[in-house]
PDB file of C-alpha atoms in Angstrom:
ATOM      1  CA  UNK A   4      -0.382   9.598 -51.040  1.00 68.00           C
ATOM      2  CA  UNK A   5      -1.889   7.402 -53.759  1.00 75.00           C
ATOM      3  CA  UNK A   6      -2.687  10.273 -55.690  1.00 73.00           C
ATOM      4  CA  UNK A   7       1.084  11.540 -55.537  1.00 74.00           C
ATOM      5  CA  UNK A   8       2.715   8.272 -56.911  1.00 79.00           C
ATOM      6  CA  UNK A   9       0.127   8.309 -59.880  1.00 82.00           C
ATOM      7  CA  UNK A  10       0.766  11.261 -60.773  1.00 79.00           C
ATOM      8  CA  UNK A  11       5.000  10.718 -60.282  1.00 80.00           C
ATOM      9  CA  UNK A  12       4.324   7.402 -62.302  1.00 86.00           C
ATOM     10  CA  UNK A  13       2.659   9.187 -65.495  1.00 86.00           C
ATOM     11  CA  UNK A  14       5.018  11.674 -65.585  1.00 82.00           C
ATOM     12  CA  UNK A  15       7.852   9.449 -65.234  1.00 85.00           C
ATOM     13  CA  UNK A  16       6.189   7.441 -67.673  1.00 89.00           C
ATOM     14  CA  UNK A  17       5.526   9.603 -70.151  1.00 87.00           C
ATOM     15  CA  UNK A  18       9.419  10.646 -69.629  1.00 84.00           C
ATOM     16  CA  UNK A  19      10.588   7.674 -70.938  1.00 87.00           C
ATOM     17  CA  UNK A  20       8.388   7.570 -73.750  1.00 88.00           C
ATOM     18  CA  UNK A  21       9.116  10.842 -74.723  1.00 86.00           C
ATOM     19  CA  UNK A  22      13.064   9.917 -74.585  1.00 85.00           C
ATOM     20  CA  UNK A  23      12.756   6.816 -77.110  1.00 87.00           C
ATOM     21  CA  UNK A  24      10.866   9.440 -79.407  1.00 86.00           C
ATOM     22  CA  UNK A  25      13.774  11.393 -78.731  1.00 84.00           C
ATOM     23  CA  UNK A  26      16.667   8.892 -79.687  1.00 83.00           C
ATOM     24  CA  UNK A  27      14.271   7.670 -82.531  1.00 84.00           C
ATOM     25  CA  UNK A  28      14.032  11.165 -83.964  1.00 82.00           C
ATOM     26  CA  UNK A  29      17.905  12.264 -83.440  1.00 82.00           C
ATOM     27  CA  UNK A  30      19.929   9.378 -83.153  1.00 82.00           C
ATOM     28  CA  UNK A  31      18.134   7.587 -86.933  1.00 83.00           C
ATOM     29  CA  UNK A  32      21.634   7.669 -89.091  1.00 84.00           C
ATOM     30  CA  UNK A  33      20.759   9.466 -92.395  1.00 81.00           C
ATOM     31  CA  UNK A  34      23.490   8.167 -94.827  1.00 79.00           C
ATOM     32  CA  UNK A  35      21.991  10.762 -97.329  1.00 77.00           C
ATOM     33  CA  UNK A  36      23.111  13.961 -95.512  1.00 76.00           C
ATOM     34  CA  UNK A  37      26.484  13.014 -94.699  1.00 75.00           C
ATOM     35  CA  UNK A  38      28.231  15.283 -97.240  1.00 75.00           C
ATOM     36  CA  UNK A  39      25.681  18.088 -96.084  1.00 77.00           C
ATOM     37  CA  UNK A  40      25.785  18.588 -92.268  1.00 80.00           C
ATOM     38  CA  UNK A  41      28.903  20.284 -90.792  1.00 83.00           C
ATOM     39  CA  UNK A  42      29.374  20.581 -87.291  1.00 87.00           C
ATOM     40  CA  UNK A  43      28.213  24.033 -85.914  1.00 87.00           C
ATOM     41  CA  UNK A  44      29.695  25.784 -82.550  1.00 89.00           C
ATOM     42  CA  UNK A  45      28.776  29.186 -83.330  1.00 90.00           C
ATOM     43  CA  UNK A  46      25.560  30.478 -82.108  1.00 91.00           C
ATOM     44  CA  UNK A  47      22.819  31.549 -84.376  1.00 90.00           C
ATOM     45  CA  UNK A  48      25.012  30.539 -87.785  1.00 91.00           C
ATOM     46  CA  UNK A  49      21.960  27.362 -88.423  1.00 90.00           C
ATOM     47  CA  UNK A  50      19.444  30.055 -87.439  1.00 89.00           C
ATOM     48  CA  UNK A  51      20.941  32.749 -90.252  1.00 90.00           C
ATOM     49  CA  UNK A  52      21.135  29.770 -92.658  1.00 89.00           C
ATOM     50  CA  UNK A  53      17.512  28.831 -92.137  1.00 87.00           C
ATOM     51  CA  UNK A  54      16.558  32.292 -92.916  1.00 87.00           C
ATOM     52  CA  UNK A  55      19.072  32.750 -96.140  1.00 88.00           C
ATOM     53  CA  UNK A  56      18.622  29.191 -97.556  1.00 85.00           C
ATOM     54  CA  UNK A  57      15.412  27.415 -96.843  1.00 86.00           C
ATOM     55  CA  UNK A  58      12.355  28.618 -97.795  1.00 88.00           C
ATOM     56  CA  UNK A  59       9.435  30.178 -94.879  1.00 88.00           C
ATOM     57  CA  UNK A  60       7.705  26.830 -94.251  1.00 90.00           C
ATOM     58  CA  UNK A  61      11.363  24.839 -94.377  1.00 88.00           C
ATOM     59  CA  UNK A  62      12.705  27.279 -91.841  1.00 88.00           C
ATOM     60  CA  UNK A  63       9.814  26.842 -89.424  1.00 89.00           C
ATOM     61  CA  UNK A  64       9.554  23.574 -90.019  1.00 89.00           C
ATOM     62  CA  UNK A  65      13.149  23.162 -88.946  1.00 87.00           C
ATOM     63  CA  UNK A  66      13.254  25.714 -86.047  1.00 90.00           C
ATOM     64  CA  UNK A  67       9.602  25.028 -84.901  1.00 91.00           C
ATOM     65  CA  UNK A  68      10.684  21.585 -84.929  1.00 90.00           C
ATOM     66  CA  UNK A  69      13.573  21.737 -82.709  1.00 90.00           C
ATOM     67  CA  UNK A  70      11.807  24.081 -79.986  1.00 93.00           C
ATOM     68  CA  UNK A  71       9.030  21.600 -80.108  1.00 92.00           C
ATOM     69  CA  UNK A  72      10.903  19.008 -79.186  1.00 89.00           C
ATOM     70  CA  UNK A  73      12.247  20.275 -76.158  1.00 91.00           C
ATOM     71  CA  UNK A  74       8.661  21.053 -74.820  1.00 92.00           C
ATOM     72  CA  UNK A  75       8.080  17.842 -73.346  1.00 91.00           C
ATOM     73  CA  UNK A  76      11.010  18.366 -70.686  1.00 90.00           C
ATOM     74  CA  UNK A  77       9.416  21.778 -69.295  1.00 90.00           C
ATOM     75  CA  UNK A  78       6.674  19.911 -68.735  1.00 90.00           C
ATOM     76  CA  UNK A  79       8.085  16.812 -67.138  1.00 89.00           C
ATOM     77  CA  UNK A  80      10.946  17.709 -65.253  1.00 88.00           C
ATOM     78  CA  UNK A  81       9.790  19.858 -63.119  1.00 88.00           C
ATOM     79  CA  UNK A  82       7.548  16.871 -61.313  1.00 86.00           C
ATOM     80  CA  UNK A  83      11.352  15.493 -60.057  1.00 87.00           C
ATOM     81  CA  UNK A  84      12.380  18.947 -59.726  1.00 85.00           C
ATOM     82  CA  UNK A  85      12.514  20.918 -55.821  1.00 83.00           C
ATOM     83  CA  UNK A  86      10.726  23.853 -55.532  1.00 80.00           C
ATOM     84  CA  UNK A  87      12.914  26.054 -54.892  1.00 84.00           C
ATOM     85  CA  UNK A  88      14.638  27.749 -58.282  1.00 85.00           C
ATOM     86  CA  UNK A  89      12.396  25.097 -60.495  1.00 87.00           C
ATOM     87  CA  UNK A  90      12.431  27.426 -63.474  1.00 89.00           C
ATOM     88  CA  UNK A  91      16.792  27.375 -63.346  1.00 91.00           C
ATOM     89  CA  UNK A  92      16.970  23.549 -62.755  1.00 91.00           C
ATOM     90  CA  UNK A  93      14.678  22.534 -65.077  1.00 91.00           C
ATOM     91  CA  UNK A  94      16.199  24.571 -68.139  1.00 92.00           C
ATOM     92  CA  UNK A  95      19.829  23.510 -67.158  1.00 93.00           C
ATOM     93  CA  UNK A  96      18.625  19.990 -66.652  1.00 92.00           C
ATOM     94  CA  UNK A  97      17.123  19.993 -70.353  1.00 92.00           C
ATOM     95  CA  UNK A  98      20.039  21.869 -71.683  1.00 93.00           C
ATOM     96  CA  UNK A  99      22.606  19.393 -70.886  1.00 94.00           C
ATOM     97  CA  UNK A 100      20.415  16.740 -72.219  1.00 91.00           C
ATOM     98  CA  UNK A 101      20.097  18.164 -75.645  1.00 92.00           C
ATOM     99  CA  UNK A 102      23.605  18.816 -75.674  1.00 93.00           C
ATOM    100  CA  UNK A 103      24.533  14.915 -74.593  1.00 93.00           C
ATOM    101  CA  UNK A 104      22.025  13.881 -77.366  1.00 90.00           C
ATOM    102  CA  UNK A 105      23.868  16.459 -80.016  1.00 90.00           C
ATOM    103  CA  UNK A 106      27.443  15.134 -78.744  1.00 91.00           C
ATOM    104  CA  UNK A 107      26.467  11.479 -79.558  1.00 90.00           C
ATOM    105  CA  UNK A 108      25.120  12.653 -82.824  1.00 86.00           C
ATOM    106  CA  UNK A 109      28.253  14.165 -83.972  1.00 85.00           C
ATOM    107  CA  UNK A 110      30.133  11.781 -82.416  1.00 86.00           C
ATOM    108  CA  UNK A 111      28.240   8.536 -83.166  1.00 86.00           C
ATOM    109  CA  UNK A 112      25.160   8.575 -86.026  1.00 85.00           C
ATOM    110  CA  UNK A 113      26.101   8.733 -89.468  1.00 83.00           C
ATOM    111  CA  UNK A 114      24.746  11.544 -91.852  1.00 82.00           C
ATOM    112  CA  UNK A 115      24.373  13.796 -88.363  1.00 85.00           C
ATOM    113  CA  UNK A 116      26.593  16.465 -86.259  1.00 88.00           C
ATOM    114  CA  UNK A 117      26.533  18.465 -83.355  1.00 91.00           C
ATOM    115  CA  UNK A 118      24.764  21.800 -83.884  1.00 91.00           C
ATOM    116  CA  UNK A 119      24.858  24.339 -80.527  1.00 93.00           C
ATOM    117  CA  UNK A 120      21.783  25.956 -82.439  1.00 93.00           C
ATOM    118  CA  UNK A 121      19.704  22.805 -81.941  1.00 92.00           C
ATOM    119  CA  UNK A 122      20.682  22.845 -78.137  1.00 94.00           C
ATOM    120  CA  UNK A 123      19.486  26.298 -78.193  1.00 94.00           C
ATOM    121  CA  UNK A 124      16.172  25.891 -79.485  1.00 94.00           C
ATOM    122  CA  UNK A 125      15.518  22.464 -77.472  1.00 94.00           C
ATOM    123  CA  UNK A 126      15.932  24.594 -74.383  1.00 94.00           C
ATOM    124  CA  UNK A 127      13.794  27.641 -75.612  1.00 94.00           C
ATOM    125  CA  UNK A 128      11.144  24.992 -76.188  1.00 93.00           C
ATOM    126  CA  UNK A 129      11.787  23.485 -72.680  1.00 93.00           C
ATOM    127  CA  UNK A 130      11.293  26.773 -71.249  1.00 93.00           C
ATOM    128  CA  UNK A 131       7.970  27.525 -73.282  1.00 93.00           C
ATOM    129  CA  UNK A 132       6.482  24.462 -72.092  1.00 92.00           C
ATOM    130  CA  UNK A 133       7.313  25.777 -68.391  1.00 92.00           C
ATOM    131  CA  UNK A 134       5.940  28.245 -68.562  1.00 92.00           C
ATOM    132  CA  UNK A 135       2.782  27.806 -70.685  1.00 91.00           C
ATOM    133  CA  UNK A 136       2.008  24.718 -68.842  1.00 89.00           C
ATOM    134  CA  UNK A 137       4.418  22.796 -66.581  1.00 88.00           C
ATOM    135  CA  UNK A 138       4.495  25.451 -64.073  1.00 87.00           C
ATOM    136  CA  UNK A 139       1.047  25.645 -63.256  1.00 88.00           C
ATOM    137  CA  UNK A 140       0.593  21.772 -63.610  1.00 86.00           C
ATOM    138  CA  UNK A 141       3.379  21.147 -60.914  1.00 84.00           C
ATOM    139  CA  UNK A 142       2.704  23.669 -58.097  1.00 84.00           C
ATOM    140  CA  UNK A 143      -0.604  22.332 -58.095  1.00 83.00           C
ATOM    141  CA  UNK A 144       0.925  18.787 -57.475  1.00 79.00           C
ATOM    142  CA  UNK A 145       2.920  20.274 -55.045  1.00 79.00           C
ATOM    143  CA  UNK A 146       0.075  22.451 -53.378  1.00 81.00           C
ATOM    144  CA  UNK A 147      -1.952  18.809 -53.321  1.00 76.00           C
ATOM    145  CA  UNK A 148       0.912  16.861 -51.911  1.00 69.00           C
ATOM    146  CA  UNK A 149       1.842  19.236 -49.141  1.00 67.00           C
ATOM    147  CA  UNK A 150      -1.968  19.596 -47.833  1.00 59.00           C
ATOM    148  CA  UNK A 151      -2.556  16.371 -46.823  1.00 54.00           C
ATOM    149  CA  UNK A 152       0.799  15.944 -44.714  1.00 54.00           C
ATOM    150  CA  UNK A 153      -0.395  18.724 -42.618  1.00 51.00           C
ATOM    151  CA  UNK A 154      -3.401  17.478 -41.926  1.00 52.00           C
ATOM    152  CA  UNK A 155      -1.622  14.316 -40.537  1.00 51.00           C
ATOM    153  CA  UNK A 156       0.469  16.138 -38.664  1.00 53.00           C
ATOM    154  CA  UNK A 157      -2.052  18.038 -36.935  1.00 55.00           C
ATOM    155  CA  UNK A 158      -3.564  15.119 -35.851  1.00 53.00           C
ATOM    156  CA  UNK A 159      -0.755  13.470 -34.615  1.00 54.00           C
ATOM    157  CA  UNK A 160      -0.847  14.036 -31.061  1.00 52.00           C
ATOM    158  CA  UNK A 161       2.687  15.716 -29.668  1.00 54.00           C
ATOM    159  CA  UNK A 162       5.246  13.244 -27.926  1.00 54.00           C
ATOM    160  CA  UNK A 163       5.311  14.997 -24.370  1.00 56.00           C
ATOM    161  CA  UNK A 164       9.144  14.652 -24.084  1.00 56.00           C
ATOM    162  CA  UNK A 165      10.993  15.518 -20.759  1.00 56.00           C
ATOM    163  CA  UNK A 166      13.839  18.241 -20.678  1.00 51.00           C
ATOM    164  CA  UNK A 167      16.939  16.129 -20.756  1.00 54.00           C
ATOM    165  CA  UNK A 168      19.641  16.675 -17.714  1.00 54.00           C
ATOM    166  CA  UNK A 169      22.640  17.609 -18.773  1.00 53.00           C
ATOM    167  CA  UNK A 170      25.403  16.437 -16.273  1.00 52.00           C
ATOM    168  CA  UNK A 171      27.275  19.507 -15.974  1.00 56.00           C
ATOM    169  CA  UNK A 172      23.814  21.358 -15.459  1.00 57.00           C
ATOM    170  CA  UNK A 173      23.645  19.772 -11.829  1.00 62.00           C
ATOM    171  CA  UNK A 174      27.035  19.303 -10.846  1.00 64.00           C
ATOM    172  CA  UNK A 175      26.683  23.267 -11.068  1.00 69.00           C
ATOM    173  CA  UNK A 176      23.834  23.014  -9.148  1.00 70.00           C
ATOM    174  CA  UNK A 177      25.298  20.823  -6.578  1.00 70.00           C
ATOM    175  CA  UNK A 178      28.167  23.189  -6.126  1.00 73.00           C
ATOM    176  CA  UNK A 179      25.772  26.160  -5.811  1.00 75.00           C
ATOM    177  CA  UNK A 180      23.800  24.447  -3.151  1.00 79.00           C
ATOM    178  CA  UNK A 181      27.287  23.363  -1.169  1.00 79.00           C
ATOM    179  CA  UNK A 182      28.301  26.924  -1.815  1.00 76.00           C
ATOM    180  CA  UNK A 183      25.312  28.513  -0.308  1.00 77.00           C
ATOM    181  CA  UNK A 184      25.324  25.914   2.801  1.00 76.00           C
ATOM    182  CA  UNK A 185      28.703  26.688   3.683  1.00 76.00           C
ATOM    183  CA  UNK A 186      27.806  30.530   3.751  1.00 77.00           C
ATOM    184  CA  UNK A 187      25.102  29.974   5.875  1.00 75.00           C
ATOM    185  CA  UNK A 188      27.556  28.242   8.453  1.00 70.00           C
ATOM    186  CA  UNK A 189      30.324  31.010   8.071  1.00 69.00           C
ATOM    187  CA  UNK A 190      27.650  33.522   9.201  1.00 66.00           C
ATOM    188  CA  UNK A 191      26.140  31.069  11.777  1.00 68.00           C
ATOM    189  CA  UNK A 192      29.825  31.308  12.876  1.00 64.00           C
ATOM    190  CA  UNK A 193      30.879  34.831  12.930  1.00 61.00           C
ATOM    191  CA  UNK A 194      27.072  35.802  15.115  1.00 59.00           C
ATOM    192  CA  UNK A 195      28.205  32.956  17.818  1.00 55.00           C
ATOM    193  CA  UNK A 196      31.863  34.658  18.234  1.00 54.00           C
ATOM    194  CA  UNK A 197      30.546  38.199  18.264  1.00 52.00           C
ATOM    195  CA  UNK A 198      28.005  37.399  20.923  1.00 53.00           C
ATOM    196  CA  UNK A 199      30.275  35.604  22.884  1.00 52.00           C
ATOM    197  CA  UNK A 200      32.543  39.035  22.542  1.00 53.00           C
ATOM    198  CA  UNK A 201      29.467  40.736  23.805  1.00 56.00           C
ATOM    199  CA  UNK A 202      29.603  38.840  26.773  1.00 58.00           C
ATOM    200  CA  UNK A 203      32.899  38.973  27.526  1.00 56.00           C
ATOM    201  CA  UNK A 204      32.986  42.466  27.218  1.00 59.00           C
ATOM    202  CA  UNK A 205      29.990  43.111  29.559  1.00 59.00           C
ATOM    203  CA  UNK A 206      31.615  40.724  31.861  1.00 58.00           C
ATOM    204  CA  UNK A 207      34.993  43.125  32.148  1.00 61.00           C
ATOM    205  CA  UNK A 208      32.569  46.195  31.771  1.00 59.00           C
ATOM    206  CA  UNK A 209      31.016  44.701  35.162  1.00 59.00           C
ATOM    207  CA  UNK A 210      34.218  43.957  36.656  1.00 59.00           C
ATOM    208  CA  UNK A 211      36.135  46.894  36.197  1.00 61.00           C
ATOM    209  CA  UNK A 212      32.708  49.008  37.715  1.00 59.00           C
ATOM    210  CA  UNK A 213      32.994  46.821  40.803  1.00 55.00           C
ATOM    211  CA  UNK A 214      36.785  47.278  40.937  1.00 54.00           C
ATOM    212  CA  UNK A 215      35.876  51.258  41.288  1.00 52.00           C
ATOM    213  CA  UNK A 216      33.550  51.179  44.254  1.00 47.00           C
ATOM    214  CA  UNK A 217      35.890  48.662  46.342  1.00 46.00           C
ATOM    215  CA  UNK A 218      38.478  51.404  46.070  1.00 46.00           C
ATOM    216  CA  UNK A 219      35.809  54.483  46.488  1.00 43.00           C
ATOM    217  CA  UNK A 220      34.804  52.742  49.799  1.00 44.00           C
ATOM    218  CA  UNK A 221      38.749  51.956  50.924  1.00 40.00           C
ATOM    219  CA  UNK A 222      39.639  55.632  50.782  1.00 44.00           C
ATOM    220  CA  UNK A 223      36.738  57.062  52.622  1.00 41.00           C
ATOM    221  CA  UNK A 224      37.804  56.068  55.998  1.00 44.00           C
ATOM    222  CA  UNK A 225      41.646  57.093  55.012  1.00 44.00           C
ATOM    223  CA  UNK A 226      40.310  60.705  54.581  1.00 43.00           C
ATOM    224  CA  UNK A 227      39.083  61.190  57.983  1.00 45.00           C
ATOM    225  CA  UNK A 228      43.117  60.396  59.230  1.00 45.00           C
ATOM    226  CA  UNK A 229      43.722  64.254  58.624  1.00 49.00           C
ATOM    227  CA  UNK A 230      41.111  65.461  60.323  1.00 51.00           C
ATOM    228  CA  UNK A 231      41.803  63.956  63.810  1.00 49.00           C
ATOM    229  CA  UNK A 232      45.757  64.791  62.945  1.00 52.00           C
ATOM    230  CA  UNK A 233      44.874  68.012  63.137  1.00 50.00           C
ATOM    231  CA  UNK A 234      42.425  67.817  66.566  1.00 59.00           C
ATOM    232  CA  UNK A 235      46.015  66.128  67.956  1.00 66.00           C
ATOM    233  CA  UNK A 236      48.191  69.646  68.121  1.00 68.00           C
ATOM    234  CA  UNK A 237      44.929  71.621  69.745  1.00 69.00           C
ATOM    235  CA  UNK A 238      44.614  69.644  72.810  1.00 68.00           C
ATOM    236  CA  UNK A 239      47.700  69.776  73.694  1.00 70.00           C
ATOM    237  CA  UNK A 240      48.208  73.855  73.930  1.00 68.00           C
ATOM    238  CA  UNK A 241      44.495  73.299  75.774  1.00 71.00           C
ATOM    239  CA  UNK A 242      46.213  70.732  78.392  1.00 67.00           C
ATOM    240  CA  UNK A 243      49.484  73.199  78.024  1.00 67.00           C
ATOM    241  CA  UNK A 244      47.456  76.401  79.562  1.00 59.00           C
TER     242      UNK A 244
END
């Protein structure tokens, strides 16, 4: 951790430093080139001027010059830059920069003007310096930074944390259990009445059999009436002869 905020506080450090070299170098009024510079908002027309007009060393001097001084922000910025697309932020982050420091040129310092070919060459450098440098100089900060806050984490010990009842979890639960009890009596219930039913209906099973012999014994002497009927009519033609 104390490792991280010295390394934040250099670069943020040498930030600053580099941006009063910055306003020193672009924002000095030059009273001498006032009836020279023009403003430029067409791409590449300062870049075919260099080339047409200024000798070889005048021409690097002047474009070499303007890439090198956006170096310092591909190396810088991407120390207060996220991870993720690092290389995008970083070179939109320097281009608008260059192109506030360019607007308050033209708009502000005497003998200067806004040039877009400046901004373009600032930002070319601030991509060099990304990737010659800066990007291997931040994702090992990064890479350093991240390791030890997983070691701390792994030694933390986990908070054991209880599942949390939710109140419409048990009232579900409760009706469930009232649901499931009240089944239980229905069928309780409906096996008392049909065993009751049982009974009843051995009861008029029993009756009805004992019905049948009472009237199986009552017509047993009735059907020996014909028989002496009929013994009647033969003693009397005996008697008669």
């Amino acid at each position: 951790m104390l490792v991280r905020g010295l390394v934040l506080t250099a670069a943020l450090v040498g930030l600053v430093a580099f941006s009063v070299l910055l306003a020193k170098v672009t924002l000095t009024p030059s009273p001498a080139s006032e009836d020279i510079v023009t403003s430029n908002l067409q791409p590449g027309r300062s870049l075919r001027q260099y080339a047409e007009d200024y000798t070889f060393l005048a021409a690097c001097k002047q474009a070499g010059g303007n890439v090198l001084l956006g170096v310092p922000f591909g190396l810088l910025l991407p120390f207060f830059v996220p991870r993720r697309l690092r290389m995008i932020r970083t070179t939109l982050l320097a281009a608008v920069a260059m192109a506030v420091v360019e607007l308050i040129q033209g708009a502000l310092v005497q003998g200067r003007a806004f040039d877009i070919d400046d901004v373009i060459l600032n930002t070319a450098g601030a991509l060099l310096g990304y990737f010659v440098l800066g990007r291997r100089i931040s994702h090992r900060y990064y890479t350093y930074a991240e390791v030890p806050r997983s070691s701390e984490q792994r030694d933390e010990p986990e908070p054991t944390t209880r599942p949390k009842r939710t109140p419409g979890k048990d009232a579900r639960t409760k009706l469930a259990r009232r649901k499931a009890s009240d089944t239980r009596a229905a069928d309780t219930k409906a096996g008392g009445t049909k065993t009751a039913g049982t009974k009843a209906a051995g009861a008029k099973a029993a009756a009805k059999k004992a019905t049948g012999t009472k009237g199986t014994g009552a017509k047993a002497p009735g059907a020996k009436a014909p028989g002496a009927k009929a013994s009647r009519p033969l003693l009397d033609r005996l008697r008669r002869r």
